[in-house]
Coordinates of C-alpha atoms (C1' of nucleotides) in Angstrom, one line a residue:
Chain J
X1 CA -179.3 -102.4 32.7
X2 CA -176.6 -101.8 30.1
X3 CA -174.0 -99.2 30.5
X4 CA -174.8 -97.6 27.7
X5 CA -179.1 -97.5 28.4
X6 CA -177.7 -96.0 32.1
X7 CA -176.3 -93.3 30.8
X8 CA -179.1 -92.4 28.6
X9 CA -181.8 -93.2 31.7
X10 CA -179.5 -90.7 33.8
X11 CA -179.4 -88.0 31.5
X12 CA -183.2 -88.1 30.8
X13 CA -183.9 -88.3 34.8
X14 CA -181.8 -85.4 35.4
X15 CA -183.8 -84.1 32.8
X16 CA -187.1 -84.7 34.3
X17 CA -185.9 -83.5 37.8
X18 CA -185.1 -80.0 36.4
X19 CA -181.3 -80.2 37.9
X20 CA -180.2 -80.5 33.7
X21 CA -181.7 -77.7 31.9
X22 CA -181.4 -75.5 28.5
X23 CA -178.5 -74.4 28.3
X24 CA -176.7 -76.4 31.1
X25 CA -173.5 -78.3 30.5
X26 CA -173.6 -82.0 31.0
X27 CA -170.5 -82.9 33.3
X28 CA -167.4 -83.8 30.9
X29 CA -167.2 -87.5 29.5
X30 CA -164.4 -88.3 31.6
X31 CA -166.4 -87.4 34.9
X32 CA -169.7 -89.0 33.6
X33 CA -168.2 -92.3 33.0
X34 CA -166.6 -92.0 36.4
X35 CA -169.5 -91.2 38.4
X36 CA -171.7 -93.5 36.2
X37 CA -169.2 -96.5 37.0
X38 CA -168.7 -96.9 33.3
X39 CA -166.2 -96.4 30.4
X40 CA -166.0 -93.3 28.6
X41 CA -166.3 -94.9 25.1
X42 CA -169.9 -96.3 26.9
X43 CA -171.0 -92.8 27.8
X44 CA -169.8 -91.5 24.4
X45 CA -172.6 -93.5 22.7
X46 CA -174.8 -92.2 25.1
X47 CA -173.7 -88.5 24.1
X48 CA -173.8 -89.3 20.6
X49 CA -177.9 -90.4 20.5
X50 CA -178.9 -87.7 22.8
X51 CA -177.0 -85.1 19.8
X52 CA -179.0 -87.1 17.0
X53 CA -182.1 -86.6 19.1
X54 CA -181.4 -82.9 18.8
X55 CA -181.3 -82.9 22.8
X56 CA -177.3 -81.7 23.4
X57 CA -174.4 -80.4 21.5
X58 CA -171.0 -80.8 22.1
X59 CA -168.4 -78.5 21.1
X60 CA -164.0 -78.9 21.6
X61 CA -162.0 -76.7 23.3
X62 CA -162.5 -74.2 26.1
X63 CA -165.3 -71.6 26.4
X64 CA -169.3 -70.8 26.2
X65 CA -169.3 -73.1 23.0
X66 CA -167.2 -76.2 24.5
X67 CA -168.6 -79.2 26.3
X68 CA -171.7 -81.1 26.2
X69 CA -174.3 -78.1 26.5
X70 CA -178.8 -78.9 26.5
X71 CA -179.9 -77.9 23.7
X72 CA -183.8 -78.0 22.7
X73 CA -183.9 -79.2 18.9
X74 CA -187.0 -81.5 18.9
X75 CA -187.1 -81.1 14.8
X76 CA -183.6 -82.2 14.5
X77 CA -183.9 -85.3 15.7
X78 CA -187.5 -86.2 14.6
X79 CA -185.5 -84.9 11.0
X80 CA -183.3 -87.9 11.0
X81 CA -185.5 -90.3 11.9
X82 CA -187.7 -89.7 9.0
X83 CA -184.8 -89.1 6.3
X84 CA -183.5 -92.6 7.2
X85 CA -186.7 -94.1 7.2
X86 CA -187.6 -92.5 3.9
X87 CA -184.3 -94.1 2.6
X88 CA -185.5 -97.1 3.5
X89 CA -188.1 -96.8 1.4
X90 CA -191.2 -97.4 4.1
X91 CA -192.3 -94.1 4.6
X92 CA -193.5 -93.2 1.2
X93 CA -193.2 -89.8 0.2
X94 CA -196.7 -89.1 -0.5
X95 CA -197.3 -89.9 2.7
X96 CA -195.2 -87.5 4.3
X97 CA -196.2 -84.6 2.1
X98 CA -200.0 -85.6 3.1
X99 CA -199.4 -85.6 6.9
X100 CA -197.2 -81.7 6.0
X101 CA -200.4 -80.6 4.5
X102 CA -202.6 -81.9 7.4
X103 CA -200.4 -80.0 10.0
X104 CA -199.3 -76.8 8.0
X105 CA -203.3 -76.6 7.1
X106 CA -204.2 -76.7 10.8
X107 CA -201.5 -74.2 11.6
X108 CA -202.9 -71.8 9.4
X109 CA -206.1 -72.0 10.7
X110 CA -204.9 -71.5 14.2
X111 CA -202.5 -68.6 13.3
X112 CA -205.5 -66.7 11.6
X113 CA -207.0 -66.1 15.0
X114 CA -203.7 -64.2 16.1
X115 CA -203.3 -62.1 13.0
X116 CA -201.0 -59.8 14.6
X117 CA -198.0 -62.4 15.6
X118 CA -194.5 -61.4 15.1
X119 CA -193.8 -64.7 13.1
X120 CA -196.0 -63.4 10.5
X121 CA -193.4 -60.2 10.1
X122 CA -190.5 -62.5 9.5
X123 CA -192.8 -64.7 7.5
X124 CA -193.5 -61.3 5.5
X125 CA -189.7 -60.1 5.2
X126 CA -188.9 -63.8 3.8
X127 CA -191.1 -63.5 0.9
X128 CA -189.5 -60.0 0.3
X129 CA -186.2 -61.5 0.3
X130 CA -187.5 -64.5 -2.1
X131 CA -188.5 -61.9 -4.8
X132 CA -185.3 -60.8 -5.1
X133 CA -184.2 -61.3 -8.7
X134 CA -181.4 -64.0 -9.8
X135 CA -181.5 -65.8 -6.7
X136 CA -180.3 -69.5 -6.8
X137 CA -182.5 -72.4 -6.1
X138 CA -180.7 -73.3 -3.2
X139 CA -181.8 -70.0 -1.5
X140 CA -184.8 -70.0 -2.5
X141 CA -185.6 -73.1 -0.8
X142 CA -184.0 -72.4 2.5
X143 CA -186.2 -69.0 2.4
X144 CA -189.6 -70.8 1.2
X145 CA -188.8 -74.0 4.4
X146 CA -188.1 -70.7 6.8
X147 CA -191.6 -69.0 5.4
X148 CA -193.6 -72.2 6.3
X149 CA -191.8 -72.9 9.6
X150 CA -192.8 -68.8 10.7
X151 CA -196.1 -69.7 9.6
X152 CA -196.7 -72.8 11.4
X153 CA -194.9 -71.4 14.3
X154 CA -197.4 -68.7 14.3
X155 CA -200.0 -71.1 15.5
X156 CA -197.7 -71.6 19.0
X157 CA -197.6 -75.2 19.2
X158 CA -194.3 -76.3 19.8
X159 CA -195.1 -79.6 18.9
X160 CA -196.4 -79.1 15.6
X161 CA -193.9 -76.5 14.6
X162 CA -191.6 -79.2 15.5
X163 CA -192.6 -82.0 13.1
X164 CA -193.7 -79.7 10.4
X165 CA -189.8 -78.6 10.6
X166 CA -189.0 -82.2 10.7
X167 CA -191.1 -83.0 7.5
X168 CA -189.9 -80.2 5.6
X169 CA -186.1 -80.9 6.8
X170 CA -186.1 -84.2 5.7
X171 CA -187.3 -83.6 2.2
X172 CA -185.5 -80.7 1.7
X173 CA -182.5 -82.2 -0.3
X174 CA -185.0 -84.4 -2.5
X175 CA -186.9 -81.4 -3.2
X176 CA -183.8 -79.0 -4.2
X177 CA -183.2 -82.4 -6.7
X178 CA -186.7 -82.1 -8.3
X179 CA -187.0 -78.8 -8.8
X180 CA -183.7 -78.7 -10.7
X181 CA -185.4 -81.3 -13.6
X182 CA -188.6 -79.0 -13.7
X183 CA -188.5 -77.6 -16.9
X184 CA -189.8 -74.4 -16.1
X185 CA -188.5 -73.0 -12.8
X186 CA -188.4 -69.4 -12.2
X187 CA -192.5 -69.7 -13.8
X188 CA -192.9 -72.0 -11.0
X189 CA -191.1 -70.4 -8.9
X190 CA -193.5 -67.0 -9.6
X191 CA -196.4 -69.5 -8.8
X192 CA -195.3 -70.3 -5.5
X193 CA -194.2 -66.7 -4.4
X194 CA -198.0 -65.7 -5.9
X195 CA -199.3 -68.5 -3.6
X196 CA -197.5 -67.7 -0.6
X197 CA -198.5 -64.3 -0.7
X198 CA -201.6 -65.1 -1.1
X199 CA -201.8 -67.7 1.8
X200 CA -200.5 -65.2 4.2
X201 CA -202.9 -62.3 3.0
X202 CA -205.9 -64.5 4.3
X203 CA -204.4 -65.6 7.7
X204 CA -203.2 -61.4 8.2
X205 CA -206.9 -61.5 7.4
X206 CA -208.3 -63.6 10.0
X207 CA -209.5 -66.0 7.3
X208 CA -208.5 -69.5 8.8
X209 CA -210.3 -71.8 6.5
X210 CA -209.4 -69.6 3.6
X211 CA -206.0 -69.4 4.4
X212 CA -205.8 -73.5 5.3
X213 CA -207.3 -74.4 2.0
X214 CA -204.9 -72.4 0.2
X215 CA -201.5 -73.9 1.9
X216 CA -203.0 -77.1 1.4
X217 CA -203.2 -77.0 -2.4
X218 CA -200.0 -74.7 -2.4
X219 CA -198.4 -78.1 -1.0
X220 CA -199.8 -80.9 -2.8
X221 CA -200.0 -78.8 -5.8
X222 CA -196.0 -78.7 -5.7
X223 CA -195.5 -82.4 -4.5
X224 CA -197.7 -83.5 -7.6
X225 CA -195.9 -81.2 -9.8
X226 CA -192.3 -82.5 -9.3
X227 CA -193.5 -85.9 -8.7
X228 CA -194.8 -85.9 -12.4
X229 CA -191.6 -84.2 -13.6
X230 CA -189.2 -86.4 -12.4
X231 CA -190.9 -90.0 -11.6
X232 CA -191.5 -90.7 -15.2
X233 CA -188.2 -89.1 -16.2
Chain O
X1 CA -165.8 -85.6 7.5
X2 CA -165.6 -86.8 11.1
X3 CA -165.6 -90.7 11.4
X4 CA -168.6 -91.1 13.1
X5 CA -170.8 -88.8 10.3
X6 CA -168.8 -90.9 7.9
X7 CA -170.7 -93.9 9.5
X8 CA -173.5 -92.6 9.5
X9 CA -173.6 -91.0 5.8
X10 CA -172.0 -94.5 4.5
X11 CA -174.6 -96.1 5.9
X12 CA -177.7 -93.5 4.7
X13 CA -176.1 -93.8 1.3
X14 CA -176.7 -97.9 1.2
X15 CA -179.9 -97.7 2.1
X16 CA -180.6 -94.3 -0.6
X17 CA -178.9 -96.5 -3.1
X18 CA -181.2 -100.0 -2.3
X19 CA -177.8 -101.9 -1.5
X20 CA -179.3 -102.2 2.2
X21 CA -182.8 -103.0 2.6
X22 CA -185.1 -103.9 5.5
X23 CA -184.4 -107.0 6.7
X24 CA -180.7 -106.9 5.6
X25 CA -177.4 -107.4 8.1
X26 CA -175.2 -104.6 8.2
X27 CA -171.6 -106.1 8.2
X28 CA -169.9 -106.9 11.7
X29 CA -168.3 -103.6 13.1
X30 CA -165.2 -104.4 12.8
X31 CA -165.4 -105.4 9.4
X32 CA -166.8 -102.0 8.8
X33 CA -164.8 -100.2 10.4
X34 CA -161.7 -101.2 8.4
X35 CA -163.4 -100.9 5.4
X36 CA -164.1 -97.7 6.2
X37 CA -161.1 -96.6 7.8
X38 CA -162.2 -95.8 11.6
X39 CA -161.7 -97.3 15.0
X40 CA -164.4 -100.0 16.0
X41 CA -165.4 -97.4 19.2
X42 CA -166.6 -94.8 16.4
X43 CA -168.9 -97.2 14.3
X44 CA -170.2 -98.1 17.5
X45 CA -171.2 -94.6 18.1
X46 CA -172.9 -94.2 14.2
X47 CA -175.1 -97.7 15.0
X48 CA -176.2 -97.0 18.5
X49 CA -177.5 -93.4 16.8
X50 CA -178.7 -95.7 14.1
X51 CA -180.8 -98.4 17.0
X52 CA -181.8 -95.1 18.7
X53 CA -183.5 -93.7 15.8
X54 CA -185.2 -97.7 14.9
X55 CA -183.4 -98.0 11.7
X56 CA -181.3 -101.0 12.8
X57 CA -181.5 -103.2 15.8
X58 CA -178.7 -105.0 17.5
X59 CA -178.3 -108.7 18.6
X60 CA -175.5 -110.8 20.5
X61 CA -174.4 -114.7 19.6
X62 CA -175.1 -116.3 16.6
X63 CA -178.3 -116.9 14.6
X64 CA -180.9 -114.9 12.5
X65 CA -181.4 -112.4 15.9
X66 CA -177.4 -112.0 16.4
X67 CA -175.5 -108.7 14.4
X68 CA -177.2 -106.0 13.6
X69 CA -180.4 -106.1 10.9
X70 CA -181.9 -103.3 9.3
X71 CA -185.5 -102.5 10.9
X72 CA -188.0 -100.1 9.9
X73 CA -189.5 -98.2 13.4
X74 CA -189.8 -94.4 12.7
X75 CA -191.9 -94.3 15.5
X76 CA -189.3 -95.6 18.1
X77 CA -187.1 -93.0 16.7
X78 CA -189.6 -89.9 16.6
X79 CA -191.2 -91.1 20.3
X80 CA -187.6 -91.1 21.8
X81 CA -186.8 -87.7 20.9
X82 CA -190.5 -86.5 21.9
X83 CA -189.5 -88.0 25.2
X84 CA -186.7 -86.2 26.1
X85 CA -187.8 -83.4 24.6
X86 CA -190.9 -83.6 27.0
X87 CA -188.5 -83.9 29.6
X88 CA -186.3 -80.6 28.3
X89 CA -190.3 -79.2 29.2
X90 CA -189.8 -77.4 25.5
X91 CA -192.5 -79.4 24.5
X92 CA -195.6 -78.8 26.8
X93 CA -198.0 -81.4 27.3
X94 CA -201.3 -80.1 25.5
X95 CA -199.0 -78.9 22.2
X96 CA -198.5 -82.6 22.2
X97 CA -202.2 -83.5 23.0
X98 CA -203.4 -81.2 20.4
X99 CA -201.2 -83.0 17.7
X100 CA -202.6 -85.9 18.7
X101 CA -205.8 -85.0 18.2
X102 CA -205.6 -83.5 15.2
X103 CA -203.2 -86.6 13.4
X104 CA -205.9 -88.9 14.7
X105 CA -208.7 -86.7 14.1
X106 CA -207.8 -86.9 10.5
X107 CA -207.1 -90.4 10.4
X108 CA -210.6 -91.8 11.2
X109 CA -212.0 -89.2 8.8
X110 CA -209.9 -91.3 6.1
X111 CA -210.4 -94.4 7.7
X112 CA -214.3 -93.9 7.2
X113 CA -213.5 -94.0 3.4
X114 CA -212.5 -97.5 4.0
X115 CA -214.9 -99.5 6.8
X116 CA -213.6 -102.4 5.7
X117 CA -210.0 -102.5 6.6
X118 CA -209.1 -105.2 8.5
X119 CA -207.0 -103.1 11.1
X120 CA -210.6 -102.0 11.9
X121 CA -210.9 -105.9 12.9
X122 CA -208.1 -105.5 15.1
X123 CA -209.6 -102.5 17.2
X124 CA -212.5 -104.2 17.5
X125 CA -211.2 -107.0 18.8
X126 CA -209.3 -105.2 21.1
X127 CA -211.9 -103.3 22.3
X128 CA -213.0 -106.6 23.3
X129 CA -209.9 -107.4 25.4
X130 CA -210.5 -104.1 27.6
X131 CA -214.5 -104.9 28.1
X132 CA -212.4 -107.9 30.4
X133 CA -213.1 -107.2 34.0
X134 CA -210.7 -107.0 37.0
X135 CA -208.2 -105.9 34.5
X136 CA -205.3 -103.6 35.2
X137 CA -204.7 -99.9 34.3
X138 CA -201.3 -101.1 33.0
X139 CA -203.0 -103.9 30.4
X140 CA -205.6 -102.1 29.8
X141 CA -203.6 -98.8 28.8
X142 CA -201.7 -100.7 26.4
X143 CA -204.9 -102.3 24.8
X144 CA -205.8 -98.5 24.7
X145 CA -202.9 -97.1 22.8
X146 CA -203.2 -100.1 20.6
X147 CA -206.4 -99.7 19.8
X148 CA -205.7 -96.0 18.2
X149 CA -202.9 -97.2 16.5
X150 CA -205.1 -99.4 14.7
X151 CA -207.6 -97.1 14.4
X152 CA -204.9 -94.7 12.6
X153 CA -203.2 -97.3 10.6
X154 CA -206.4 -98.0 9.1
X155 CA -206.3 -94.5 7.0
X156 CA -202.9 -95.6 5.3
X157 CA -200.4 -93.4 6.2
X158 CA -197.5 -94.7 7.0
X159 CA -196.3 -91.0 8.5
X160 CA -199.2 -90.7 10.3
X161 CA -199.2 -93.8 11.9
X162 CA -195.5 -93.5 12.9
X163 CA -196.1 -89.8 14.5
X164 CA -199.1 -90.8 16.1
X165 CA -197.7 -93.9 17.6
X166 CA -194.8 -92.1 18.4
X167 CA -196.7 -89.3 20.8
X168 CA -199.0 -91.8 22.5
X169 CA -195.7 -93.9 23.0
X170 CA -193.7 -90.5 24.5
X171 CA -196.6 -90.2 26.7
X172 CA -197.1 -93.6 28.1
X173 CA -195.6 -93.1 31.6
X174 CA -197.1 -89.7 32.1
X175 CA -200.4 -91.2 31.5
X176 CA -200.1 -94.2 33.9
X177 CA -198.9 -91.8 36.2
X178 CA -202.0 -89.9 36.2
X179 CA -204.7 -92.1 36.1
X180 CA -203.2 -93.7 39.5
X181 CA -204.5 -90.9 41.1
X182 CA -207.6 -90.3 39.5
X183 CA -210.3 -89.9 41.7
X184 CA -212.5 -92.7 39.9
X185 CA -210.6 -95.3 37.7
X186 CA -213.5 -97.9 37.0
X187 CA -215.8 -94.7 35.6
X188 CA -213.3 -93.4 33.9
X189 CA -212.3 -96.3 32.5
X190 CA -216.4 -97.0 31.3
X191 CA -216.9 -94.3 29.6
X192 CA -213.5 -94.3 27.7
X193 CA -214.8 -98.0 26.7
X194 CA -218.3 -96.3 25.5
X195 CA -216.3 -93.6 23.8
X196 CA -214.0 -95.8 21.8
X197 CA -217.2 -98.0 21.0
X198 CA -219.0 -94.5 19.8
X199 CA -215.5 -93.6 17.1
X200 CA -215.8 -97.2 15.8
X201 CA -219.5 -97.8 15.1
X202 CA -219.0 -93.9 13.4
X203 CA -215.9 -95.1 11.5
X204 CA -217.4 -98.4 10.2
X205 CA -220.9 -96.4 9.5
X206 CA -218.5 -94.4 7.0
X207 CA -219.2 -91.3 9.0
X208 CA -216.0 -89.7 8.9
X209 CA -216.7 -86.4 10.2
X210 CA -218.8 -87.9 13.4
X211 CA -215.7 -90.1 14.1
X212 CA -213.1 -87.3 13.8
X213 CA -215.2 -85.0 16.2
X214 CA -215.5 -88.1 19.0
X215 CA -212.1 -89.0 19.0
X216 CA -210.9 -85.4 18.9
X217 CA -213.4 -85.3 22.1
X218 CA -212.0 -88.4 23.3
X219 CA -209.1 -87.3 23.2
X220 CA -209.2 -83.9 24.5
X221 CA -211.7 -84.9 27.1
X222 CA -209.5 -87.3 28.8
X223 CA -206.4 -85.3 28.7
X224 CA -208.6 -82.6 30.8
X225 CA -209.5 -85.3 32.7
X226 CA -206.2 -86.0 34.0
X227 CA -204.5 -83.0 34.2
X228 CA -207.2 -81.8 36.1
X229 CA -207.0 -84.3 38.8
X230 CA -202.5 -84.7 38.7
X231 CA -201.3 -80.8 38.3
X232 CA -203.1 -78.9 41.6
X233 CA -203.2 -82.0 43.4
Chain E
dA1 C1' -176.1 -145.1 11.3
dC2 C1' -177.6 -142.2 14.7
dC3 C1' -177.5 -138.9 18.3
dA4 C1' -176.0 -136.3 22.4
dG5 C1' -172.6 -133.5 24.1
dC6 C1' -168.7 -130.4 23.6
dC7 C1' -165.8 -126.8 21.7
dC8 C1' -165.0 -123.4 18.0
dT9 C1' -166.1 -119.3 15.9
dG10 C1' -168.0 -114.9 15.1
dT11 C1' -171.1 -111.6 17.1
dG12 C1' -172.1 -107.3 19.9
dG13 C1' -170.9 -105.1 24.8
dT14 C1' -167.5 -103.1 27.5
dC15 C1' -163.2 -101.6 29.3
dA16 C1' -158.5 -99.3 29.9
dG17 C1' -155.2 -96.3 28.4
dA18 C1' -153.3 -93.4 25.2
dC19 C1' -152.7 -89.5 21.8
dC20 C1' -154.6 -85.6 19.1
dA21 C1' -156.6 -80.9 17.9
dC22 C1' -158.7 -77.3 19.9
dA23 C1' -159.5 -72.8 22.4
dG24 C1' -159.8 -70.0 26.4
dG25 C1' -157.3 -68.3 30.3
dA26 C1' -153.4 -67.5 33.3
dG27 C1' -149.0 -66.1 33.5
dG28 C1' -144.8 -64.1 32.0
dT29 C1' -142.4 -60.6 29.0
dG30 C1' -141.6 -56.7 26.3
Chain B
dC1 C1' -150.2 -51.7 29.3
dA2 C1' -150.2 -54.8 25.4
dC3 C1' -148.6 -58.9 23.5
dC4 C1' -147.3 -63.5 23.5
dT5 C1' -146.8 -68.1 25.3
dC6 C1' -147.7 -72.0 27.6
dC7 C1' -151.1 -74.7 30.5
dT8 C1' -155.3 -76.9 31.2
dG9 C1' -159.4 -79.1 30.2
dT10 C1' -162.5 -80.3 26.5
dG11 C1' -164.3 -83.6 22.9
dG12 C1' -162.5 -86.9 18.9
dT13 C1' -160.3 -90.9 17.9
dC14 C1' -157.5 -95.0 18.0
dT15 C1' -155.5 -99.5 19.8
dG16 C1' -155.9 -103.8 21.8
dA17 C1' -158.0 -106.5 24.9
dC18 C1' -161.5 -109.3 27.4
dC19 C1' -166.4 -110.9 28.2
dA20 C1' -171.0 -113.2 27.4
dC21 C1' -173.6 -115.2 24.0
dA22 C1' -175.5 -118.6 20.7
dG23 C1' -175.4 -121.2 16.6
dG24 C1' -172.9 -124.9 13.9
dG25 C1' -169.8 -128.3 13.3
dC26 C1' -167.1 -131.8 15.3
dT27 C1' -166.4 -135.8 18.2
dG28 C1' -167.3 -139.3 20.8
dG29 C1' -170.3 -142.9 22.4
dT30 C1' -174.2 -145.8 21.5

DNA sequence: ACCAGCCCTGTGGTCAGACCACAGGAGGTG
DNA sequence: CACCTCCTGTGGTCTGACCACAGGGCTGGT
């Protein structure tokens, strides 16, 4: 066993044994290393995956913010993964969009049988705030990822909200580049506000299938539209 | 800009820009860490996130398997952080389950579309390997997830396939944790066999919505199964 | 000319010790 | 009582070193 893998088998066996929770600080990297039997640049690397894997978060300093505190961001870390491997060019992007519009399309469903979910407010005040006139692309975006992240986690799987955050996260950079070669934004941007609406109306309505078919085509609607804008430009 | 982020972005950037492509070698650390100005210890720290997340993997000596290579893996990536995350218990079991069910569900539907795929081969001839008697729950789970995997990869998505893969992978342990106490292993096992026969033969009929509903019943049946039979006892 | 063995070189893996910036908290000081 | 100042412990980084490893070239013998 590595020094480095037995840092990272600790951690996730303290994990599983409840003694490390949410919210609990991981003993300083000085300490670790010491009761580990390793170096600190050895648990350092261990620190360093469990932060890309969205698991801790380590702050400098004293007080509440500093240390090596659990966290619980399962999307962060499933966002990484699928940026770099999208950089790598063997996750294709069509792909990813498909398996958004599979998941989003299910949460839908699910969240039309709980109509009355507080995640559908906040999902309603964000497309208040995106109506707001003169706002910037950049957000705009943030507030339409936020409105599709309330929605999904309307349907109360963690799991899904997770890597529909993910999928959304990791796109989110290529998208704000797309949208800024469209050559009509604020009309698509009307569209997309008119569809939202419109997606939400049927799940406040009970109207799963309704409401999935209509996120579905909202998505790969959008996905073909700046994929034909910018591809053959 | 800390120095490990610089890493990290550097190293994002390549790959974004084509200069690094699967199959590639990074350059040794400590050429890149002069070249980028940072201490060897913090590119360390940038490529162990990069191995964690399967988008490089490391190797010692000399050779085609020594420095580190650029790999494609998103699902070693995705299923690590699902694991911890599991662990963190912010990601309850059935959320998980239900994903599952509903990537794979979706997969056979497309895979229908396309009975001839010759990843369909390779579940059938794994469905072979598990018909073997005497053979262990360890083999035999392993056949198992591979069999799915194929069965997934056969609708084309690369996302999907890395997801999927990535949840049965998280839940690996748990499973062969279970099954050891399951009251009746050798029945159980049977009728998984029949089931996974059942998706197949609906899949390579092109019945895509038989073959979703079995393998979401497949699935869902046997995660009842086991939790049934692991959490009051 | 051939071939078996040895060392050389470059790789990642790890360690030890040091210095820095940071921010809260304890203590002194007005 | 309020303000300020240092002290302490945190993560962030650097330097320089040693180790195990494995291929490739060299060297010696045949």
């Amino acid at each position: 066993m590595s020094g480095y893998a037995a840092v990272l088998r600790h951690v996730e066996a303290e994990l599983a044994a409840g003694r490390l929770t949410v919210g609990a600080q991981l003993p300083a990297e000085r300490r670790l290393a010491e009761d580990l039997g390793v170096s600190r640049p050895t648990v350092r690397e261990a620190i360093r995956v469990l932060q890309a894997l969205g698991v801790v978060r380590s702050g400098v300093g004293s007080g509440p913010d500093a240390g090596t505190t659990v966290i619980a961001d399962p999307a962060g870390g499933i966002a990484a993964a699928l940026r770099l491997h999208l950089a790598t060019r063997r996750l294709p992007m069509a792909d990813l969009v498909a398996t958004r519009a599979l998941i989003e399309g299910a949460a839908v469903r699910a969240a039309a049988r709980a109509p009355g979910h507080p995640d559908l407010d906040l999902a309603e005040d964000l497309l208040a705030r995106m109506d707001e006139p003169g706002i910037d692309a950049d957000t705009y975006h943030q507030l339409d990822a936020d409105f599709h992240v309330a929605l999904t986690r309307a349907a109360g799987n963690a799991v899904n909200t997770a890597v529909m955050t993910a999928l959304r996260d990791a796109i989110h950079h290529t998208v704000l580049h797309a949208v800024a070669s469209l050559p009509d934004w604020p009309r698509t941007a009307a569209r997309l506000r008119r569809e939202h609406r419109a997606v939400l109306r049927a799940v406040r309505a009970g109207d799963g299938e309704r409401a999935a078919a209509l996120v579905v085509r909202h998505i790969e609607g959008f996905h073909r539209e700046w994929t034909r804008h910018v591809s053959p430009g």
